[in-house]
PDB file of C-alpha atoms and ligand atoms in Angstrom:
ATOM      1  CA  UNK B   1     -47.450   0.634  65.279  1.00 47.00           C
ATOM      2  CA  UNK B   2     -46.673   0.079  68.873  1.00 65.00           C
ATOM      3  CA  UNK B   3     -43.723   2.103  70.879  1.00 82.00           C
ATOM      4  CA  UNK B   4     -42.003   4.798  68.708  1.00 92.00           C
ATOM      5  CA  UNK B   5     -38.901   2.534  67.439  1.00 97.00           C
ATOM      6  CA  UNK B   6     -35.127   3.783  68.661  1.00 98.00           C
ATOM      7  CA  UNK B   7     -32.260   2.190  67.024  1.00 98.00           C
ATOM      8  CA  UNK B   8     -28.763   2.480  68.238  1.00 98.00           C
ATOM      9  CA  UNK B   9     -25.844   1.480  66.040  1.00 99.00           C
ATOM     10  CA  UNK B  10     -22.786   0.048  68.195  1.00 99.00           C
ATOM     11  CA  UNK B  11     -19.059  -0.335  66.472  1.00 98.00           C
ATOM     12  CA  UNK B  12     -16.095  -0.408  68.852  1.00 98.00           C
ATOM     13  CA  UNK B  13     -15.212   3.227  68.743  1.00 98.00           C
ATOM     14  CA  UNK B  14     -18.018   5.076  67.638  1.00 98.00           C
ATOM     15  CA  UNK B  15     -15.664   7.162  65.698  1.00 98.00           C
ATOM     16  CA  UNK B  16     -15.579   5.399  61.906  1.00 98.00           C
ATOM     17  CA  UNK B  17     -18.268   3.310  61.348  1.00 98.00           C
ATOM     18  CA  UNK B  18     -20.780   3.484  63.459  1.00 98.00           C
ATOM     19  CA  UNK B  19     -21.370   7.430  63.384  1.00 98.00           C
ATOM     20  CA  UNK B  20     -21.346   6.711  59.297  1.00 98.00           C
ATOM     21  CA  UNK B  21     -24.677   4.054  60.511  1.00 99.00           C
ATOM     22  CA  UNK B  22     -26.094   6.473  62.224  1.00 98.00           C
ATOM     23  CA  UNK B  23     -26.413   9.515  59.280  1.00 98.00           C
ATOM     24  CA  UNK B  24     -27.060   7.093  56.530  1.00 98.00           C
ATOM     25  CA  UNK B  25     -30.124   5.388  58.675  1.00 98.00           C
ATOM     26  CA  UNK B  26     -30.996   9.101  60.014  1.00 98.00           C
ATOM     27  CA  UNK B  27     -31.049  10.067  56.030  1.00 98.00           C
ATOM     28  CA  UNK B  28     -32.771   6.838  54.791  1.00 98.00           C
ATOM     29  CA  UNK B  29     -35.692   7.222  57.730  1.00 98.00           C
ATOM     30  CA  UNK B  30     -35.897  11.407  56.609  1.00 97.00           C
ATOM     31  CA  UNK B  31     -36.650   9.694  53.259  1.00 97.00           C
ATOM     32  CA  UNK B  32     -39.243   7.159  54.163  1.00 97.00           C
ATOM     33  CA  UNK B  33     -40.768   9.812  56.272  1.00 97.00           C
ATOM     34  CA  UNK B  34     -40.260   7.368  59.410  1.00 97.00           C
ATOM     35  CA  UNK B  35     -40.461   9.161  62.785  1.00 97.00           C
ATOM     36  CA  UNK B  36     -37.499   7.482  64.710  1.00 98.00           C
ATOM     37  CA  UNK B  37     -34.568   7.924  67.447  1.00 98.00           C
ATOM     38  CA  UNK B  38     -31.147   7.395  66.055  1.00 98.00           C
ATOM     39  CA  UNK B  39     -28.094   7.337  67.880  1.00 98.00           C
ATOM     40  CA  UNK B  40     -24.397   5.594  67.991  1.00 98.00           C
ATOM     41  CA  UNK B  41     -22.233   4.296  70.816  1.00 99.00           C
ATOM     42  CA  UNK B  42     -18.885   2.616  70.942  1.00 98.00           C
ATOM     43  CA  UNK B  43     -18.206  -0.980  73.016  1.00 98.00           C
ATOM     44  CA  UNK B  44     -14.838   1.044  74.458  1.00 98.00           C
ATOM     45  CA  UNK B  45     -14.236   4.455  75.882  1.00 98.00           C
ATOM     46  CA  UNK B  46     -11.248   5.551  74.196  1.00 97.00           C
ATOM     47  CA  UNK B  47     -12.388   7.735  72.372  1.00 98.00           C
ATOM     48  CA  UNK B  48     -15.094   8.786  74.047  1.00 98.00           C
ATOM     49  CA  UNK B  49     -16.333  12.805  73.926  1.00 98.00           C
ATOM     50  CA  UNK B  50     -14.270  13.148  70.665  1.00 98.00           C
ATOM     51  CA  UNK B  51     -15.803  13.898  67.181  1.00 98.00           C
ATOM     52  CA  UNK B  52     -15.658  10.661  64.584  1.00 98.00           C
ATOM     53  CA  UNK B  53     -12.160  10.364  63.002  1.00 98.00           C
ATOM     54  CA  UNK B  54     -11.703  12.691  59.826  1.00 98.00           C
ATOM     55  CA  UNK B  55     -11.793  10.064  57.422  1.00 97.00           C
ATOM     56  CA  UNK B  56     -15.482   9.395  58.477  1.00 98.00           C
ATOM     57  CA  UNK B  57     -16.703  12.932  58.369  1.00 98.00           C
ATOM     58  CA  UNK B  58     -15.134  13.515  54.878  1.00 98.00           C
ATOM     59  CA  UNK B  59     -17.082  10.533  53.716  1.00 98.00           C
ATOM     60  CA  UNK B  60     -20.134  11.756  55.548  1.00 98.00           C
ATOM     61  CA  UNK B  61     -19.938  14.949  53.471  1.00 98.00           C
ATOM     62  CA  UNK B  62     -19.357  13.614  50.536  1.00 98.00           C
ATOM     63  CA  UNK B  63     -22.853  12.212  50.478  1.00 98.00           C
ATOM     64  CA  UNK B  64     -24.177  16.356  52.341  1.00 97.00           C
ATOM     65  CA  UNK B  65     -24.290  14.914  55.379  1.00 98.00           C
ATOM     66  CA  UNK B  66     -22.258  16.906  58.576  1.00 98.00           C
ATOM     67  CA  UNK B  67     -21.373  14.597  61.194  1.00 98.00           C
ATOM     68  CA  UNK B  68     -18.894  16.981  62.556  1.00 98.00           C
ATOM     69  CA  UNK B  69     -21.051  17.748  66.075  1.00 98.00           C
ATOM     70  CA  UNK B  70     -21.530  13.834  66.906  1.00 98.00           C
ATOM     71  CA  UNK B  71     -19.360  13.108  69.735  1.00 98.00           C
ATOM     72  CA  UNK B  72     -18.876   9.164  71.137  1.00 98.00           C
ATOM     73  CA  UNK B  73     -20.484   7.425  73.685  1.00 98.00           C
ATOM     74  CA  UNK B  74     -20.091   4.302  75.453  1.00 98.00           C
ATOM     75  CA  UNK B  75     -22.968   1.515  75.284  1.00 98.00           C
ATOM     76  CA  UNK B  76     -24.402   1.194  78.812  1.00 98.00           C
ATOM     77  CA  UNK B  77     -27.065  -1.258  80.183  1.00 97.00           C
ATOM     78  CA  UNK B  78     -29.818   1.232  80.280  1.00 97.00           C
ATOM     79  CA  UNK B  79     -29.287   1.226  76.513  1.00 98.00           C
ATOM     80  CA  UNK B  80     -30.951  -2.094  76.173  1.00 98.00           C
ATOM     81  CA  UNK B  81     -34.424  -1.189  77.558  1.00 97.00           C
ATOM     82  CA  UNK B  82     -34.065   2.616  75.890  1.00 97.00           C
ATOM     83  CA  UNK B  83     -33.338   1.646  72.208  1.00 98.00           C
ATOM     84  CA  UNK B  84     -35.889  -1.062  70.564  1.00 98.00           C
ATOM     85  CA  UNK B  85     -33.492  -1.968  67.902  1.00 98.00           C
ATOM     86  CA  UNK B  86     -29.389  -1.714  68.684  1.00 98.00           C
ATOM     87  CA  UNK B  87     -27.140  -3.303  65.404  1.00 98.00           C
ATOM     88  CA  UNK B  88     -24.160  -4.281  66.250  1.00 98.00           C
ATOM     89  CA  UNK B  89     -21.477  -3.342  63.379  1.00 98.00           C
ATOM     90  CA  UNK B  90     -19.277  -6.723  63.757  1.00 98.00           C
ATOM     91  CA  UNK B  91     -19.467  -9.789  65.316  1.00 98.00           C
ATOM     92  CA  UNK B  92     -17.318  -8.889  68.124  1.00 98.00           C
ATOM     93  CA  UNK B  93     -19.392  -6.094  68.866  1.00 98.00           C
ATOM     94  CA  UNK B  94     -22.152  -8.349  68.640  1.00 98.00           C
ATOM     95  CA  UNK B  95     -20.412 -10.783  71.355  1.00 98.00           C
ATOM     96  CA  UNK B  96     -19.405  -7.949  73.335  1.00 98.00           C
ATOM     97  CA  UNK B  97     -23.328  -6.315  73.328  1.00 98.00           C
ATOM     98  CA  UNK B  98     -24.693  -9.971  74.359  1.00 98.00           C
ATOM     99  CA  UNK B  99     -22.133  -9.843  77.300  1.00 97.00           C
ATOM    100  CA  UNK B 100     -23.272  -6.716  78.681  1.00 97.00           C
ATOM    101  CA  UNK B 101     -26.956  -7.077  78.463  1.00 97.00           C
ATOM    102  CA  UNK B 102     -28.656  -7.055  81.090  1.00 96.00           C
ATOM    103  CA  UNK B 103     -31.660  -9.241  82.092  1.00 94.00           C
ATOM    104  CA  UNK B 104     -34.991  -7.980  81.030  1.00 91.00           C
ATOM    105  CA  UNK B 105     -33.319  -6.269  77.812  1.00 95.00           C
ATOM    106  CA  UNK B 106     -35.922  -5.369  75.396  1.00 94.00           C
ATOM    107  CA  UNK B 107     -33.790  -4.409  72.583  1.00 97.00           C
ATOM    108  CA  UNK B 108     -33.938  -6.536  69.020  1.00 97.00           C
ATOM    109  CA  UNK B 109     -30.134  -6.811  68.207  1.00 98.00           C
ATOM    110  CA  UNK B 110     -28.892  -7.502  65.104  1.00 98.00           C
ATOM    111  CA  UNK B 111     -25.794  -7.472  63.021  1.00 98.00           C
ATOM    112  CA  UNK B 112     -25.580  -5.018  60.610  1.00 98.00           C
ATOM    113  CA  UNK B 113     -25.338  -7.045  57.504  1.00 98.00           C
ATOM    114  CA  UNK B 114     -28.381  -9.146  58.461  1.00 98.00           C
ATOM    115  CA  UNK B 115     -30.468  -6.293  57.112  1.00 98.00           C
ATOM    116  CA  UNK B 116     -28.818  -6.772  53.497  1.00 98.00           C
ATOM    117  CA  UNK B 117     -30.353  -9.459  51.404  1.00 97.00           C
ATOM    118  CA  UNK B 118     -27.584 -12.062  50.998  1.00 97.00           C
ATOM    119  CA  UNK B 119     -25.415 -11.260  53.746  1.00 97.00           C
ATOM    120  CA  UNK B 120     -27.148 -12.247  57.009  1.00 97.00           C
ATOM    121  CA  UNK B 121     -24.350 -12.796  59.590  1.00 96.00           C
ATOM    122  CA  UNK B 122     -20.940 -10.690  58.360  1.00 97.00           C
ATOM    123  CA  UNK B 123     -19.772  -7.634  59.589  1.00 97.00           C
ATOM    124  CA  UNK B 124     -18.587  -4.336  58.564  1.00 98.00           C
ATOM    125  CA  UNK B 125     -14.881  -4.372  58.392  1.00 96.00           C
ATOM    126  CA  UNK B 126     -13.100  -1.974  60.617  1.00 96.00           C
ATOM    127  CA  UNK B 127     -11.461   0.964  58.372  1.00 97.00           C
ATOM    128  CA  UNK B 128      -9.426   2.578  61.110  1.00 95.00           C
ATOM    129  CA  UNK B 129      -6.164   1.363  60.179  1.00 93.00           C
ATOM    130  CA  UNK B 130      -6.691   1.993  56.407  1.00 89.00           C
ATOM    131  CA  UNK B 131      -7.042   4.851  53.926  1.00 89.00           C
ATOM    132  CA  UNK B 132     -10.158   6.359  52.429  1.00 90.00           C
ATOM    133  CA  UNK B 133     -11.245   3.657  50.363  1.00 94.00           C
ATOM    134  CA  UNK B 134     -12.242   1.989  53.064  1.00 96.00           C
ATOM    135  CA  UNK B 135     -14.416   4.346  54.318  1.00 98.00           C
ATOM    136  CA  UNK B 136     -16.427   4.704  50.817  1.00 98.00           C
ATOM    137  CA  UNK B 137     -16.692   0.877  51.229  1.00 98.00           C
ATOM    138  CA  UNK B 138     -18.265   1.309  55.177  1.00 98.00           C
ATOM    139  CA  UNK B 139     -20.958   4.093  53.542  1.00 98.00           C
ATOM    140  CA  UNK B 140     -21.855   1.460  51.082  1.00 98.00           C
ATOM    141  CA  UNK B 141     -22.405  -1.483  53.275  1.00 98.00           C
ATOM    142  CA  UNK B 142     -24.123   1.125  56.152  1.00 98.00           C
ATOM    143  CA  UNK B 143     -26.545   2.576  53.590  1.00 98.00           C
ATOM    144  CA  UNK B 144     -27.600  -0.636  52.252  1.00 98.00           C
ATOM    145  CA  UNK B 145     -28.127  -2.297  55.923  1.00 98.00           C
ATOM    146  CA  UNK B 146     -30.084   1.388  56.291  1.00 98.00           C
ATOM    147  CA  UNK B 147     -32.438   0.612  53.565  1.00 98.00           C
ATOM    148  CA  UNK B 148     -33.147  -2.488  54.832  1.00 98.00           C
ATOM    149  CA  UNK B 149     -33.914  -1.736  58.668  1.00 98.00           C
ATOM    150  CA  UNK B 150     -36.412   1.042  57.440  1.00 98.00           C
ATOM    151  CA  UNK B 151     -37.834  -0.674  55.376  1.00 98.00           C
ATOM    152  CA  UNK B 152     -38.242  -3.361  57.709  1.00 97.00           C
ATOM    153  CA  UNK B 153     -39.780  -1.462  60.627  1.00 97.00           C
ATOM    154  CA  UNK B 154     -41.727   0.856  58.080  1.00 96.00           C
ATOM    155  CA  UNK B 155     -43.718  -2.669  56.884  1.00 94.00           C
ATOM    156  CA  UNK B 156     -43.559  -3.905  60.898  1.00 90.00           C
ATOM    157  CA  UNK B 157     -41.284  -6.998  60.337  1.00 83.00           C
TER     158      UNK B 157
HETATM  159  P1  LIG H 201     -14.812   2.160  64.855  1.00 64.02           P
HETATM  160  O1  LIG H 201     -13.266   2.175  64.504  1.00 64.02           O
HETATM  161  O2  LIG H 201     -15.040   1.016  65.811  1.00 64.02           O
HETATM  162  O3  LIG H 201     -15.473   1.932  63.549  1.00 64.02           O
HETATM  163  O4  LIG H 201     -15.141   3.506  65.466  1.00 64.02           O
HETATM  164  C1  LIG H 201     -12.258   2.176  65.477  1.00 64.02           C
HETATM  165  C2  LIG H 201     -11.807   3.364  65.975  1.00 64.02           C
HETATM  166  C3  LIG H 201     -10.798   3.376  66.919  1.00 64.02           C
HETATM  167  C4  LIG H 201     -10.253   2.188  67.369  1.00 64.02           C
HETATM  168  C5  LIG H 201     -10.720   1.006  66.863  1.00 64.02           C
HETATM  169  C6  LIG H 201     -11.722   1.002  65.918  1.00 64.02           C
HETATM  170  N1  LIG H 201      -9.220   2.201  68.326  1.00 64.02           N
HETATM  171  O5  LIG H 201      -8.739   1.123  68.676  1.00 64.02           O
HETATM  172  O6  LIG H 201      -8.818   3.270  68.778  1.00 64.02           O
END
């Protein structure tokens, strides 16, 4: 394998779904015994410093994981020549990623789907403005697109 791969999940508040990317790829990768950077930023600064909404950490736990301590981030340039892989959790944040990188970005990105057999091209929806369920339904999609990326840099594709 070449340079030690870095992947950086990107939603647009880094406080539901893409913190919930982040610990089911860091648990999938612990799994497949893949040595690899993880992290999670947000397209907007809102929220940025604070811990992921509630909802998301509850969820988290539910499957033992403690996301409690992660704390958002906005994407920056440098980003794009830091992380070799960055998966965008929409298509917005996909547009909004392509806007801001900057030439010479060595970064694969993706959408997050793309890595699930069958659904190349959709999005995870946005579970902010609804009620648990929909963060049970964000793990499931997350940990699938998981699988798939590790398994997918694990066998160098
Ligand atoms: P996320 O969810 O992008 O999955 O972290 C959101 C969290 C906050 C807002 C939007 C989406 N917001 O507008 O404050």
């Amino acid at each position: 394998m070449g340079r030690r791969p870095a992947v950086l999940f990107v939603c647009l508040g880094n406080i539901c779904r893409s913190p919930l990317a982040e610990a089911a790829f860091r648990a999938e990768a612990m799994r497949a015994g893949l040595e690899v950077e993880v992290d999670s930023a947000g397209t907007g600064a809102w929220h940025v410093d604070e811990a992921p909404d509630g909802r998301a950490i509850r969820e988290a736990a539910r499957h033992g994981i403690d996301i409690s301590g992660y704390r958002a981030r906005q994407v920056a340039a440098a980003d794009f020549g830091r992380f070799t892989h960055i998966v965008a959790l929409d298509r917005t944040n996909l547009a909004d990623l392509k806007k801001i990188a900057p030439k010479g970005a060595t970064a694969r990105l993706s959408l997050v789907l793309d890595h699930v057999a069958g659904r190349a091209g959709e999005g995870v929806a946005d579970p902010y403005y609804g009620g648990e369920a929909g963060f049970a339904r964000t793990w499931d999609e997350v940990s699938a697109a998981a699988a798939g990326l590790v398994a997918a840099i694990v066998t160098g594709r």
